[in-house]
């Protein structure tokens, strides 16, 4: 169990640029989640995949945001035309398919700073 | 929609003492689950303890225990014998069923705990 891996750990970009983050979940986990966390707040749900299917998207996920999980393994989160309000920690988590008591296993996150 | 409320933004606790972190929730579901996570300054979210709505006994995991009062809709975390390494943000979260399939967690705003030597 190598844990959930996220890349990069930090990203600084200028307003208006596009950024892409990658998440590698725990290998046997079918479920993958993206959350956003701003300073001093709890994580907010963005989107959820079961295998390669994106089954839920939050209203927080504007049309500038897109997430994919093409082969049901790793996932990418892209933000187009970044804005300063996008500055946050982006957390990826995974969990197995069965068991409502199974916790989400989180990666260390990607911290995005938009200047 | 489900809601998690953590009313204590920050707390100090003396090393070796116990501390209780409050969490209240609001849901119309009969079946639900409650989770507590710890987030140190390094940023990773560490799962601590889980309580199912139908569990008759309060959950315990080492120095962590959950004071679950279903009628009051509260799920307070108790950390016994606090250690300096317990200094962190603590988040309460509720499992919410996603209509298509699966579930997700909804988090509260967190409580920052600082353990004093």
XYZ file of N, CA and C in Angstrom, chain A residues 7-65:
177
model
N 0.523 14.929 -7.578
C 1.629 15.645 -8.200
C 1.091 16.818 -9.018
N 1.671 18.019 -8.921
C 2.798 18.357 -8.045
C 2.334 18.639 -6.618
N 3.256 18.855 -5.716
C 2.891 19.236 -4.355
C 2.514 20.708 -4.288
N 3.208 21.502 -5.088
C 2.951 22.935 -5.113
C 2.920 23.408 -6.557
N 2.053 24.378 -6.822
C 1.995 24.956 -8.161
C 1.705 26.443 -8.019
N 2.578 27.253 -8.589
C 2.350 28.699 -8.640
C 2.121 29.060 -10.091
N 1.042 29.763 -10.351
C 0.734 30.110 -11.728
C 0.185 31.525 -11.794
N 0.233 32.089 -12.951
C -0.313 33.434 -13.139
C -1.770 33.330 -13.551
N -2.514 34.294 -13.136
C -3.937 34.356 -13.475
C -4.127 34.225 -14.983
N -5.067 33.371 -15.341
C -5.352 33.176 -16.750
C -4.695 31.948 -17.369
N -3.719 31.397 -16.666
C -3.046 30.192 -17.155
C -3.860 28.956 -16.813
N -3.578 27.873 -17.550
C -4.204 26.580 -17.256
C -3.266 25.742 -16.401
N -3.827 24.962 -15.505
C -3.024 24.046 -14.694
C -3.687 22.678 -14.675
N -2.853 21.652 -14.505
C -3.358 20.284 -14.411
C -2.677 19.577 -13.267
N -3.485 18.893 -12.463
C -2.972 18.126 -11.340
C -3.244 16.644 -11.588
N -2.364 15.818 -11.002
C -2.537 14.380 -11.172
C -2.715 13.708 -9.815
N -3.527 12.659 -9.804
C -3.724 11.857 -8.600
C -3.617 10.390 -8.961
N -2.800 9.667 -8.205
C -2.720 8.212 -8.323
C -3.297 7.611 -7.053
N -4.444 6.949 -7.145
C -5.076 6.404 -5.938
C -4.381 5.114 -5.507
N -4.813 4.606 -4.374
C -4.377 3.279 -3.942
C -4.869 2.284 -4.993
N -4.015 1.369 -5.391
C -4.247 0.609 -6.624
C -5.559 -0.170 -6.634
N -5.975 -0.726 -5.524
C -7.186 -1.541 -5.551
C -8.459 -0.747 -5.277
N -8.347 0.562 -5.149
C -9.510 1.399 -4.844
C -10.230 1.827 -6.125
N -11.531 1.525 -6.167
C -12.325 1.871 -7.332
C -12.826 3.306 -7.289
N -12.958 3.858 -6.092
C -13.559 5.183 -5.943
C -12.478 6.235 -5.783
N -12.677 7.359 -6.466
C -11.707 8.445 -6.399
C -12.452 9.765 -6.262
N -11.965 10.615 -5.393
C -12.624 11.882 -5.071
C -11.620 13.029 -5.213
N -12.141 14.186 -5.599
C -11.390 15.431 -5.532
C -12.104 16.370 -4.565
N -11.303 16.986 -3.701
C -11.793 17.986 -2.764
C -10.934 19.239 -2.891
N -11.503 20.363 -2.483
C -10.755 21.615 -2.420
C -10.822 22.124 -0.983
N -9.686 22.617 -0.498
C -9.629 23.119 0.872
C -8.956 24.479 0.877
N -9.679 25.483 1.326
C -9.087 26.802 1.496
C -8.613 26.944 2.937
N -7.753 27.923 3.162
C -7.069 28.063 4.445
C -8.048 28.177 5.606
N -7.878 27.309 6.595
C -8.703 27.375 7.798
C -10.089 26.773 7.656
N -10.359 26.144 6.514
C -11.674 25.555 6.280
C -11.568 24.050 6.110
N -12.717 23.382 6.185
C -12.750 21.956 5.903
C -12.753 21.699 4.414
N -12.355 20.504 4.001
C -12.387 20.163 2.574
C -13.810 20.229 2.014
N -13.914 20.710 0.768
C -15.205 20.781 0.071
C -15.167 19.828 -1.122
N -16.211 19.047 -1.239
C -16.306 18.057 -2.299
C -16.392 18.723 -3.666
N -15.606 18.204 -4.602
C -15.664 18.694 -5.981
C -16.284 17.668 -6.922
N -15.731 16.436 -6.925
C -16.222 15.452 -7.859
C -15.823 14.053 -7.422
N -16.512 13.051 -8.010
C -16.349 11.663 -7.596
C -16.363 10.749 -8.816
N -15.457 9.794 -8.837
C -15.396 8.782 -9.881
C -15.578 7.402 -9.263
N -16.317 6.566 -9.967
C -16.313 5.146 -9.655
C -15.758 4.468 -10.897
N -14.598 3.883 -10.749
C -13.816 3.423 -11.896
C -13.615 4.612 -12.834
N -13.967 4.499 -14.102
C -13.717 5.615 -15.011
C -14.908 6.562 -15.119
N -16.011 6.229 -14.479
C -17.227 7.027 -14.612
C -17.265 8.149 -13.573
N -17.473 9.364 -14.060
C -17.641 10.512 -13.162
C -19.111 10.577 -12.781
N -19.432 10.260 -11.531
C -20.821 10.076 -11.124
C -21.414 11.267 -10.411
N -20.575 12.158 -9.927
C -21.124 13.314 -9.218
C -20.171 14.492 -9.358
N -20.754 15.657 -9.578
C -19.966 16.891 -9.633
C -20.641 17.937 -8.767
N -19.842 18.637 -7.987
C -20.372 19.699 -7.151
C -20.651 20.940 -7.987
N -21.544 21.764 -7.472
C -21.781 23.056 -8.139
C -20.562 23.957 -8.045
N -19.633 23.613 -7.120
C -18.384 24.367 -7.021
C -17.543 24.182 -8.278
N -17.784 23.078 -8.988
C -16.968 22.756 -10.158
C -17.512 23.519 -11.359
N -16.981 24.739 -11.542
C -17.451 25.557 -12.662
C -16.981 24.951 -13.981
N -17.419 25.572 -15.074
C -17.056 25.023 -16.381
C -15.581 25.212 -16.691
N -14.856 25.922 -15.835
C -13.399 26.023 -16.039
C -12.667 24.795 -15.483
N -13.381 23.996 -14.716
C -12.791 22.817 -14.100
C -13.229 21.575 -14.874
